[in-house]
Amino acid sequence: MKANSASEAVLRMDTPRQTGSRRKRFWQTRRFKNNLPLWVMFVPVIAFYIIFKYTPMLGLVIAFKNYTFYEGVWGSQWVGMDNFTNLFTQAQSVQIIRNTLVLSILSVLVSFPFPIALAIMLNEVRNKYFKKSVQTLVYLPYFFSWVIVGGLVVTIFAQTGVANVLVEKLFGKPFPFLFEEWSWVSIFLGSGIWKDAGFNAIIYLAALTSIDPSLYEAASMDGAGKWKQIRNITLPGISPTIVIMLILAMGRVMEVGFDHVYVLQNSIVSGISEVISTYIYAIGLQGGQFSLTAALGMFDSLVALTLVLISNAIARRFNKGLW
Amino acid sequence: MQSTKGEKVFYGFNYLLLTLAGILCLLPLLHLASLSLSGKDAVLSGFVTLWPVEFTISSYTMLFEGTPVVRAFGNSLLITLVGVAASMLFTIFAAYPLSRRDFYGRRTLTLAIVFTMLFTGGLIPTYLVVSSLGLVDSYAALWLPALVSTYNMMIMRSFFENIPEELVEAARIDGSGEWRLLAGIILPLSLPVLATIGLFYGVYYWNSFFNVMIYMNSPEKINLTVLIQQMVKSQSVLQELNTMNSQEAVNITPEGIKAAGIMVMVIPMLVVYPLLQRYFVKGVTIGAIKG
């Protein structure tokens, strides 16, 4: 109520006075009067986007400078492309870019089918309560922070964890799950599937509801078994959704979430587990190499932008573009 | 309709696999809960699987006495409540004008805002902006840079756009100003989307980890996620406990106390989960149709 009266006061102040001229000035029109309160609302929003979104983009100039704390963003010396040259010639940063690509492409490829399979299976369930219960269970991990998921994983797969108690009983000695590169990558991928597959199935479940049930009846009359029905009706029915989700996933290939890697990584597997975001944190924020890591971040953003633009261009061919 | 034999096999497998998937999501939680409630000898000898052995709540007693978990929980709550309130307010302030067809600059502003979803300055320049504003080590560093999530704002905007124009016109004729229109008509009609986006923000702030880690320097300001992560990574969690209670201390293990810490984060999530499930599913479908 307070906001209401305040705005009315603003409106009253700006009510146009009689000017005598017949043609209304712009600020006397109804559209202007309607717009004024909208702009009052919108000014803080603009300030937010300028300060926290566009200023950092300008701040990317430090990628072309040798930033020091004392000289500041604008006072520091220009170094041209030196930071980028360093990035692409140092073995370490090249490896980090490679790790980022390997982990994210593997994530997309390996985890992509799980939500689709889960959605199709849930869709075939006739018992409403069973379906609800399974959904409730498989959506749950999505809401946990990576700290919880990482804590679960690290506890279970530790040298003395329950997984190794089992392995020891079967094979006589524990296996260093978190300290071998291939098993670390498997755990990284598995934990991603565990956390997100259930929730990502929702979008396919929604797509499945749009398939005409009479198609199944007809197919079943013609003697098509369940497998054939899934292959020839269900999958084609949701294939537009599958295509668009795949394209969107490709657009996000550069995003290996910091939290996901950080909670699982350890120094022994850093050869595969150090990625762009964790490197920027460790070398940039903790190590103070702001210019070098800003350059890496800029490279990351540009690749991501390119990927999104390409994937959208492809999606438009399927009439599913984002814009 | 009569099921054929092939169909029976199919349904049998389907139910079996889905049951397994459901159990797989629950087992790790059960195991951790059991670890947190088991005695020292049972944990160290690896007897604990899915139920507590030598039941004891020592891990929890020690956790609450010897670590700042209560303060961290309070911090998480404060970060979440203020964050959600501020983000909701300014997301509405962004979405409502942009949803109005007669808003000047609507197209240009929408484009400028959507562009920030595609290209960002990245971590280092954002950190420099936040630190040059003097926000480091204050919660404003968590709230202000996350004030409006563009994705959430676009969902809200398309919901507002679908409210029938006639309602807006009718209110206009009755002489309502924009603020009264927003508060009296648009928002009451948008309760489902407001609940959904409020929960999106709630989960974001409650789970926030990275930002708290980089912006909060004082140990007494960290939230639950950062505290628990520090405990899980720590090699000497028992030595770091700050406690006089030596009777309880002999019966705890690093695993037990870490598991108790993780459970303290899991339980609040389980409490609000019914709400989350309902509205998140809605939110995903809204986002998908409009997206």
PDB file of C-alpha atoms in Angstrom, chain B residues 31-277:
ATOM      1  CA  HIS B  31      24.369 -45.102   4.261  1.00  0.00           C
ATOM      2  CA  LEU B  32      25.464 -41.632   5.377  1.00  0.00           C
ATOM      3  CA  ALA B  33      22.634 -41.432   7.892  1.00  0.00           C
ATOM      4  CA  SER B  34      23.708 -44.805   9.303  1.00  0.00           C
ATOM      5  CA  LEU B  35      27.361 -43.732   9.507  1.00  0.00           C
ATOM      6  CA  SER B  36      26.356 -40.607  11.399  1.00  0.00           C
ATOM      7  CA  LEU B  37      24.402 -42.648  13.938  1.00  0.00           C
ATOM      8  CA  SER B  38      26.873 -45.507  14.472  1.00  0.00           C
ATOM      9  CA  GLY B  39      29.497 -46.071  17.133  1.00  0.00           C
ATOM     10  CA  LYS B  40      33.248 -45.763  16.594  1.00  0.00           C
ATOM     11  CA  ASP B  41      34.141 -49.453  16.453  1.00  0.00           C
ATOM     12  CA  ALA B  42      31.401 -50.255  13.968  1.00  0.00           C
ATOM     13  CA  VAL B  43      32.409 -47.405  11.638  1.00  0.00           C
ATOM     14  CA  LEU B  44      36.123 -48.204  11.759  1.00  0.00           C
ATOM     15  CA  SER B  45      35.624 -51.910  11.121  1.00  0.00           C
ATOM     16  CA  GLY B  46      33.383 -51.234   8.127  1.00  0.00           C
ATOM     17  CA  PHE B  47      30.272 -52.936   9.501  1.00  0.00           C
ATOM     18  CA  VAL B  48      27.972 -50.024   8.749  1.00  0.00           C
ATOM     19  CA  THR B  49      25.994 -50.303   5.538  1.00  0.00           C
ATOM     20  CA  LEU B  50      22.343 -49.290   5.530  1.00  0.00           C
ATOM     21  CA  TRP B  51      21.370 -49.213   9.190  1.00  0.00           C
ATOM     22  CA  PRO B  52      23.092 -47.850  12.311  1.00  0.00           C
ATOM     23  CA  VAL B  53      25.295 -50.247  14.263  1.00  0.00           C
ATOM     24  CA  GLU B  54      25.893 -49.530  17.970  1.00  0.00           C
ATOM     25  CA  PHE B  55      23.422 -46.669  17.769  1.00  0.00           C
ATOM     26  CA  THR B  56      24.685 -43.384  19.202  1.00  0.00           C
ATOM     27  CA  ILE B  57      24.133 -39.687  18.584  1.00  0.00           C
ATOM     28  CA  SER B  58      27.662 -38.730  19.691  1.00  0.00           C
ATOM     29  CA  SER B  59      28.545 -37.492  16.196  1.00  0.00           C
ATOM     30  CA  TYR B  60      25.695 -35.017  16.304  1.00  0.00           C
ATOM     31  CA  THR B  61      26.413 -33.922  19.873  1.00  0.00           C
ATOM     32  CA  MET B  62      30.027 -33.265  18.924  1.00  0.00           C
ATOM     33  CA  LEU B  63      29.056 -31.573  15.697  1.00  0.00           C
ATOM     34  CA  PHE B  64      26.775 -29.111  17.448  1.00  0.00           C
ATOM     35  CA  GLU B  65      29.150 -28.543  20.379  1.00  0.00           C
ATOM     36  CA  GLY B  66      32.510 -28.544  18.687  1.00  0.00           C
ATOM     37  CA  THR B  67      31.893 -26.872  15.333  1.00  0.00           C
ATOM     38  CA  PRO B  68      30.188 -23.609  14.364  1.00  0.00           C
ATOM     39  CA  VAL B  69      27.499 -25.553  12.513  1.00  0.00           C
ATOM     40  CA  VAL B  70      24.638 -23.707  14.206  1.00  0.00           C
ATOM     41  CA  ARG B  71      26.046 -20.317  13.272  1.00  0.00           C
ATOM     42  CA  ALA B  72      26.678 -21.516   9.702  1.00  0.00           C
ATOM     43  CA  PHE B  73      23.096 -22.779   9.521  1.00  0.00           C
ATOM     44  CA  GLY B  74      21.873 -19.355  10.671  1.00  0.00           C
ATOM     45  CA  ASN B  75      24.069 -17.673   8.059  1.00  0.00           C
ATOM     46  CA  SER B  76      22.655 -19.930   5.331  1.00  0.00           C
ATOM     47  CA  LEU B  77      19.157 -19.023   6.446  1.00  0.00           C
ATOM     48  CA  LEU B  78      19.919 -15.290   6.474  1.00  0.00           C
ATOM     49  CA  ILE B  79      21.594 -15.434   3.058  1.00  0.00           C
ATOM     50  CA  THR B  80      18.616 -17.338   1.656  1.00  0.00           C
ATOM     51  CA  LEU B  81      15.785 -15.265   3.156  1.00  0.00           C
ATOM     52  CA  VAL B  82      17.194 -11.830   2.320  1.00  0.00           C
ATOM     53  CA  GLY B  83      18.470 -13.056  -1.032  1.00  0.00           C
ATOM     54  CA  VAL B  84      15.110 -14.469  -2.110  1.00  0.00           C
ATOM     55  CA  ALA B  85      13.229 -11.344  -1.003  1.00  0.00           C
ATOM     56  CA  ALA B  86      15.599  -8.983  -2.834  1.00  0.00           C
ATOM     57  CA  SER B  87      15.829 -11.127  -5.949  1.00  0.00           C
ATOM     58  CA  MET B  88      12.065 -11.567  -6.183  1.00  0.00           C
ATOM     59  CA  LEU B  89      11.436  -7.838  -5.823  1.00  0.00           C
ATOM     60  CA  PHE B  90      13.885  -6.822  -8.533  1.00  0.00           C
ATOM     61  CA  THR B  91      13.000  -9.708 -10.826  1.00  0.00           C
ATOM     62  CA  ILE B  92       9.402  -8.454 -10.735  1.00  0.00           C
ATOM     63  CA  PHE B  93      10.650  -4.909 -11.342  1.00  0.00           C
ATOM     64  CA  ALA B  94      12.523  -6.181 -14.392  1.00  0.00           C
ATOM     65  CA  ALA B  95       9.904  -8.574 -15.744  1.00  0.00           C
ATOM     66  CA  TYR B  96       6.825  -6.379 -15.427  1.00  0.00           C
ATOM     67  CA  PRO B  97       7.943  -3.393 -17.526  1.00  0.00           C
ATOM     68  CA  LEU B  98       9.448  -5.725 -20.128  1.00  0.00           C
ATOM     69  CA  SER B  99       6.151  -7.588 -20.358  1.00  0.00           C
ATOM     70  CA  ARG B 100       4.272  -4.391 -21.233  1.00  0.00           C
ATOM     71  CA  ARG B 101       3.893  -3.716 -24.928  1.00  0.00           C
ATOM     72  CA  ASP B 102       3.750   0.050 -24.442  1.00  0.00           C
ATOM     73  CA  PHE B 103       7.020   0.205 -22.485  1.00  0.00           C
ATOM     74  CA  TYR B 104       9.552   2.468 -24.198  1.00  0.00           C
ATOM     75  CA  GLY B 105      12.734   0.732 -25.226  1.00  0.00           C
ATOM     76  CA  ARG B 106      11.292  -2.699 -24.508  1.00  0.00           C
ATOM     77  CA  ARG B 107      12.952  -4.358 -27.498  1.00  0.00           C
ATOM     78  CA  THR B 108      16.374  -2.812 -27.063  1.00  0.00           C
ATOM     79  CA  LEU B 109      16.430  -3.446 -23.325  1.00  0.00           C
ATOM     80  CA  THR B 110      15.335  -7.064 -23.750  1.00  0.00           C
ATOM     81  CA  LEU B 111      18.109  -7.622 -26.280  1.00  0.00           C
ATOM     82  CA  ALA B 112      20.700  -5.968 -24.038  1.00  0.00           C
ATOM     83  CA  ILE B 113      19.601  -8.159 -21.134  1.00  0.00           C
ATOM     84  CA  VAL B 114      19.466 -11.416 -23.096  1.00  0.00           C
ATOM     85  CA  PHE B 115      22.966 -10.707 -24.408  1.00  0.00           C
ATOM     86  CA  THR B 116      24.275 -11.039 -20.839  1.00  0.00           C
ATOM     87  CA  MET B 117      23.106 -14.671 -20.901  1.00  0.00           C
ATOM     88  CA  LEU B 118      25.289 -15.339 -23.927  1.00  0.00           C
ATOM     89  CA  PHE B 119      28.458 -13.478 -23.031  1.00  0.00           C
ATOM     90  CA  THR B 120      29.857 -12.663 -19.622  1.00  0.00           C
ATOM     91  CA  GLY B 121      32.911 -10.884 -18.327  1.00  0.00           C
ATOM     92  CA  GLY B 122      33.758 -13.984 -16.350  1.00  0.00           C
ATOM     93  CA  LEU B 123      34.949 -14.558 -12.828  1.00  0.00           C
ATOM     94  CA  ILE B 124      37.999 -12.316 -12.548  1.00  0.00           C
ATOM     95  CA  PRO B 125      36.466  -9.061 -13.887  1.00  0.00           C
ATOM     96  CA  THR B 126      33.307  -9.664 -11.829  1.00  0.00           C
ATOM     97  CA  TYR B 127      35.412 -10.198  -8.738  1.00  0.00           C
ATOM     98  CA  LEU B 128      37.267  -6.948  -9.435  1.00  0.00           C
ATOM     99  CA  VAL B 129      33.970  -5.042  -9.727  1.00  0.00           C
ATOM    100  CA  VAL B 130      32.639  -6.522  -6.487  1.00  0.00           C
ATOM    101  CA  SER B 131      35.865  -5.822  -4.631  1.00  0.00           C
ATOM    102  CA  SER B 132      36.170  -2.267  -5.992  1.00  0.00           C
ATOM    103  CA  LEU B 133      32.686  -1.594  -4.604  1.00  0.00           C
ATOM    104  CA  GLY B 134      34.023  -2.648  -1.211  1.00  0.00           C
ATOM    105  CA  LEU B 135      31.586  -5.561  -0.935  1.00  0.00           C
ATOM    106  CA  VAL B 136      34.118  -8.290  -0.158  1.00  0.00           C
ATOM    107  CA  ASP B 137      33.392  -9.990   3.171  1.00  0.00           C
ATOM    108  CA  SER B 138      29.840  -8.657   3.303  1.00  0.00           C
ATOM    109  CA  TYR B 139      26.730 -10.567   2.283  1.00  0.00           C
ATOM    110  CA  ALA B 140      25.949  -7.839  -0.233  1.00  0.00           C
ATOM    111  CA  ALA B 141      28.631  -9.518  -2.367  1.00  0.00           C
ATOM    112  CA  LEU B 142      26.341 -12.548  -2.540  1.00  0.00           C
ATOM    113  CA  TRP B 143      23.063 -10.686  -3.019  1.00  0.00           C
ATOM    114  CA  LEU B 144      23.848  -7.807  -5.362  1.00  0.00           C
ATOM    115  CA  PRO B 145      25.635  -9.641  -8.212  1.00  0.00           C
ATOM    116  CA  ALA B 146      22.827 -12.262  -8.193  1.00  0.00           C
ATOM    117  CA  LEU B 147      19.968  -9.795  -7.806  1.00  0.00           C
ATOM    118  CA  VAL B 148      18.246 -10.697 -11.082  1.00  0.00           C
ATOM    119  CA  SER B 149      18.689 -14.057 -12.775  1.00  0.00           C
ATOM    120  CA  THR B 150      17.990 -13.365 -16.422  1.00  0.00           C
ATOM    121  CA  TYR B 151      16.633 -16.862 -16.978  1.00  0.00           C
ATOM    122  CA  ASN B 152      14.115 -16.538 -14.120  1.00  0.00           C
ATOM    123  CA  MET B 153      13.213 -13.040 -15.233  1.00  0.00           C
ATOM    124  CA  MET B 154      12.413 -14.215 -18.773  1.00  0.00           C
ATOM    125  CA  ILE B 155      10.150 -16.985 -17.418  1.00  0.00           C
ATOM    126  CA  MET B 156       8.304 -14.445 -15.286  1.00  0.00           C
ATOM    127  CA  ARG B 157       8.066 -12.006 -18.155  1.00  0.00           C
ATOM    128  CA  SER B 158       6.428 -14.517 -20.475  1.00  0.00           C
ATOM    129  CA  PHE B 159       3.976 -15.441 -17.730  1.00  0.00           C
ATOM    130  CA  PHE B 160       3.038 -11.759 -17.284  1.00  0.00           C
ATOM    131  CA  GLU B 161       2.685 -11.389 -21.063  1.00  0.00           C
ATOM    132  CA  ASN B 162       0.056 -14.119 -21.132  1.00  0.00           C
ATOM    133  CA  ILE B 163      -2.240 -12.347 -18.693  1.00  0.00           C
ATOM    134  CA  PRO B 164      -5.206 -11.155 -20.789  1.00  0.00           C
ATOM    135  CA  GLU B 165      -4.867  -7.573 -21.977  1.00  0.00           C
ATOM    136  CA  GLU B 166      -8.569  -6.922 -21.180  1.00  0.00           C
ATOM    137  CA  LEU B 167      -7.943  -7.281 -17.441  1.00  0.00           C
ATOM    138  CA  VAL B 168      -5.213  -4.681 -17.628  1.00  0.00           C
ATOM    139  CA  GLU B 169      -7.372  -2.330 -19.695  1.00  0.00           C
ATOM    140  CA  ALA B 170     -10.331  -2.729 -17.346  1.00  0.00           C
ATOM    141  CA  ALA B 171      -8.180  -1.831 -14.354  1.00  0.00           C
ATOM    142  CA  ARG B 172      -6.796   1.137 -16.268  1.00  0.00           C
ATOM    143  CA  ILE B 173     -10.296   2.434 -16.957  1.00  0.00           C
ATOM    144  CA  ASP B 174     -11.088   2.123 -13.260  1.00  0.00           C
ATOM    145  CA  GLY B 175      -8.212   4.506 -12.735  1.00  0.00           C
ATOM    146  CA  SER B 176      -5.585   2.182 -11.260  1.00  0.00           C
ATOM    147  CA  GLY B 177      -2.013   3.355 -11.570  1.00  0.00           C
ATOM    148  CA  GLU B 178       0.759   0.987 -12.647  1.00  0.00           C
ATOM    149  CA  TRP B 179       1.778   0.132  -9.104  1.00  0.00           C
ATOM    150  CA  ARG B 180      -1.752  -0.749  -8.070  1.00  0.00           C
ATOM    151  CA  LEU B 181      -2.207  -2.710 -11.299  1.00  0.00           C
ATOM    152  CA  LEU B 182       0.938  -4.701 -10.557  1.00  0.00           C
ATOM    153  CA  ALA B 183       0.188  -5.309  -6.888  1.00  0.00           C
ATOM    154  CA  GLY B 184      -3.576  -5.774  -7.198  1.00  0.00           C
ATOM    155  CA  ILE B 185      -4.007  -7.689 -10.435  1.00  0.00           C
ATOM    156  CA  ILE B 186      -0.812  -8.962 -12.060  1.00  0.00           C
ATOM    157  CA  LEU B 187       0.884 -10.440  -8.992  1.00  0.00           C
ATOM    158  CA  PRO B 188      -2.190 -12.174  -7.506  1.00  0.00           C
ATOM    159  CA  LEU B 189      -2.775 -13.791 -10.904  1.00  0.00           C
ATOM    160  CA  SER B 190       0.850 -14.938 -11.081  1.00  0.00           C
ATOM    161  CA  LEU B 191       1.146 -16.806  -7.793  1.00  0.00           C
ATOM    162  CA  PRO B 192       2.222 -20.129  -9.380  1.00  0.00           C
ATOM    163  CA  VAL B 193       5.103 -18.558 -11.286  1.00  0.00           C
ATOM    164  CA  LEU B 194       6.071 -16.454  -8.271  1.00  0.00           C
ATOM    165  CA  ALA B 195       6.220 -19.580  -6.095  1.00  0.00           C
ATOM    166  CA  THR B 196       8.270 -21.412  -8.709  1.00  0.00           C
ATOM    167  CA  ILE B 197      10.797 -18.634  -9.141  1.00  0.00           C
ATOM    168  CA  GLY B 198      10.945 -17.973  -5.404  1.00  0.00           C
ATOM    169  CA  LEU B 199      11.958 -21.602  -4.953  1.00  0.00           C
ATOM    170  CA  PHE B 200      14.494 -21.386  -7.803  1.00  0.00           C
ATOM    171  CA  TYR B 201      16.129 -18.491  -5.945  1.00  0.00           C
ATOM    172  CA  GLY B 202      15.759 -20.256  -2.597  1.00  0.00           C
ATOM    173  CA  VAL B 203      17.637 -23.347  -3.763  1.00  0.00           C
ATOM    174  CA  TYR B 204      20.256 -21.151  -5.468  1.00  0.00           C
ATOM    175  CA  TYR B 205      21.000 -19.161  -2.301  1.00  0.00           C
ATOM    176  CA  TRP B 206      20.764 -22.129   0.063  1.00  0.00           C
ATOM    177  CA  ASN B 207      23.211 -24.160  -2.032  1.00  0.00           C
ATOM    178  CA  SER B 208      25.533 -21.243  -2.836  1.00  0.00           C
ATOM    179  CA  PHE B 209      29.079 -22.365  -2.374  1.00  0.00           C
ATOM    180  CA  PHE B 210      31.547 -20.781  -4.748  1.00  0.00           C
ATOM    181  CA  ASN B 211      30.531 -17.175  -4.105  1.00  0.00           C
ATOM    182  CA  VAL B 212      30.612 -17.644  -0.345  1.00  0.00           C
ATOM    183  CA  MET B 213      34.033 -19.238  -0.639  1.00  0.00           C
ATOM    184  CA  ILE B 214      35.541 -16.420  -2.703  1.00  0.00           C
ATOM    185  CA  TYR B 215      33.857 -13.393  -1.126  1.00  0.00           C
ATOM    186  CA  MET B 216      33.593 -14.278   2.584  1.00  0.00           C
ATOM    187  CA  ASN B 217      36.973 -13.986   4.273  1.00  0.00           C
ATOM    188  CA  SER B 218      35.841 -14.049   7.899  1.00  0.00           C
ATOM    189  CA  PRO B 219      35.333 -17.618   9.121  1.00  0.00           C
ATOM    190  CA  GLU B 220      32.278 -16.576  11.151  1.00  0.00           C
ATOM    191  CA  LYS B 221      30.449 -15.471   7.995  1.00  0.00           C
ATOM    192  CA  ILE B 222      30.594 -18.713   6.019  1.00  0.00           C
ATOM    193  CA  ASN B 223      27.442 -20.685   5.349  1.00  0.00           C
ATOM    194  CA  LEU B 224      26.666 -24.353   5.817  1.00  0.00           C
ATOM    195  CA  THR B 225      27.860 -25.535   2.386  1.00  0.00           C
ATOM    196  CA  VAL B 226      31.322 -24.033   2.827  1.00  0.00           C
ATOM    197  CA  LEU B 227      31.648 -25.242   6.420  1.00  0.00           C
ATOM    198  CA  ILE B 228      30.669 -28.806   5.524  1.00  0.00           C
ATOM    199  CA  GLN B 229      32.948 -28.809   2.488  1.00  0.00           C
ATOM    200  CA  GLN B 230      35.860 -27.725   4.706  1.00  0.00           C
ATOM    201  CA  MET B 231      35.045 -30.527   7.136  1.00  0.00           C
ATOM    202  CA  VAL B 232      34.753 -33.145   4.396  1.00  0.00           C
ATOM    203  CA  LYS B 233      38.119 -32.142   2.875  1.00  0.00           C
ATOM    204  CA  SER B 234      39.857 -31.832   6.217  1.00  0.00           C
ATOM    205  CA  GLN B 235      42.420 -34.494   7.153  1.00  0.00           C
ATOM    206  CA  SER B 236      42.204 -33.686  10.841  1.00  0.00           C
ATOM    207  CA  VAL B 237      38.569 -32.952  11.505  1.00  0.00           C
ATOM    208  CA  LEU B 238      38.677 -34.441  15.015  1.00  0.00           C
ATOM    209  CA  GLN B 239      41.601 -32.303  16.154  1.00  0.00           C
ATOM    210  CA  GLU B 240      39.824 -29.188  14.926  1.00  0.00           C
ATOM    211  CA  LEU B 241      36.813 -29.828  17.137  1.00  0.00           C
ATOM    212  CA  ASN B 242      36.557 -27.248  19.836  1.00  0.00           C
ATOM    213  CA  THR B 243      35.143 -29.168  22.774  1.00  0.00           C
ATOM    214  CA  MET B 244      35.612 -30.039  26.421  1.00  0.00           C
ATOM    215  CA  ASN B 245      33.347 -33.042  26.230  1.00  0.00           C
ATOM    216  CA  SER B 246      35.925 -35.838  26.223  1.00  0.00           C
ATOM    217  CA  GLN B 247      33.425 -38.574  27.080  1.00  0.00           C
ATOM    218  CA  GLU B 248      31.631 -38.159  23.795  1.00  0.00           C
ATOM    219  CA  ALA B 249      34.859 -37.497  21.918  1.00  0.00           C
ATOM    220  CA  VAL B 250      36.190 -41.022  22.415  1.00  0.00           C
ATOM    221  CA  ASN B 251      33.231 -42.504  20.565  1.00  0.00           C
ATOM    222  CA  ILE B 252      33.408 -40.526  17.315  1.00  0.00           C
ATOM    223  CA  THR B 253      35.204 -40.998  14.018  1.00  0.00           C
ATOM    224  CA  PRO B 254      36.083 -38.535  11.242  1.00  0.00           C
ATOM    225  CA  GLU B 255      33.663 -40.416   8.976  1.00  0.00           C
ATOM    226  CA  GLY B 256      30.855 -40.198  11.516  1.00  0.00           C
ATOM    227  CA  ILE B 257      31.174 -36.489  12.107  1.00  0.00           C
ATOM    228  CA  LYS B 258      31.499 -35.712   8.390  1.00  0.00           C
ATOM    229  CA  ALA B 259      28.407 -37.806   7.713  1.00  0.00           C
ATOM    230  CA  ALA B 260      26.543 -35.951  10.467  1.00  0.00           C
ATOM    231  CA  GLY B 261      27.537 -32.645   8.851  1.00  0.00           C
ATOM    232  CA  ILE B 262      26.239 -33.774   5.471  1.00  0.00           C
ATOM    233  CA  MET B 263      22.978 -34.949   7.047  1.00  0.00           C
ATOM    234  CA  VAL B 264      22.495 -31.513   8.620  1.00  0.00           C
ATOM    235  CA  MET B 265      22.437 -30.139   5.057  1.00  0.00           C
ATOM    236  CA  VAL B 266      20.262 -32.932   3.678  1.00  0.00           C
ATOM    237  CA  ILE B 267      17.481 -32.787   6.273  1.00  0.00           C
ATOM    238  CA  PRO B 268      16.236 -29.212   5.629  1.00  0.00           C
ATOM    239  CA  MET B 269      16.170 -30.077   1.918  1.00  0.00           C
ATOM    240  CA  LEU B 270      13.982 -33.126   2.639  1.00  0.00           C
ATOM    241  CA  VAL B 271      11.633 -30.981   4.720  1.00  0.00           C
ATOM    242  CA  VAL B 272      10.874 -28.535   1.908  1.00  0.00           C
ATOM    243  CA  TYR B 273      11.146 -31.172  -0.813  1.00  0.00           C
ATOM    244  CA  PRO B 274       7.373 -31.628  -1.388  1.00  0.00           C
ATOM    245  CA  LEU B 275       7.119 -27.927  -2.242  1.00  0.00           C
ATOM    246  CA  LEU B 276      10.231 -28.035  -4.400  1.00  0.00           C
ATOM    247  CA  GLN B 277       9.067 -31.018  -6.398  1.00  0.00           C
TER     248      GLN B 277
END
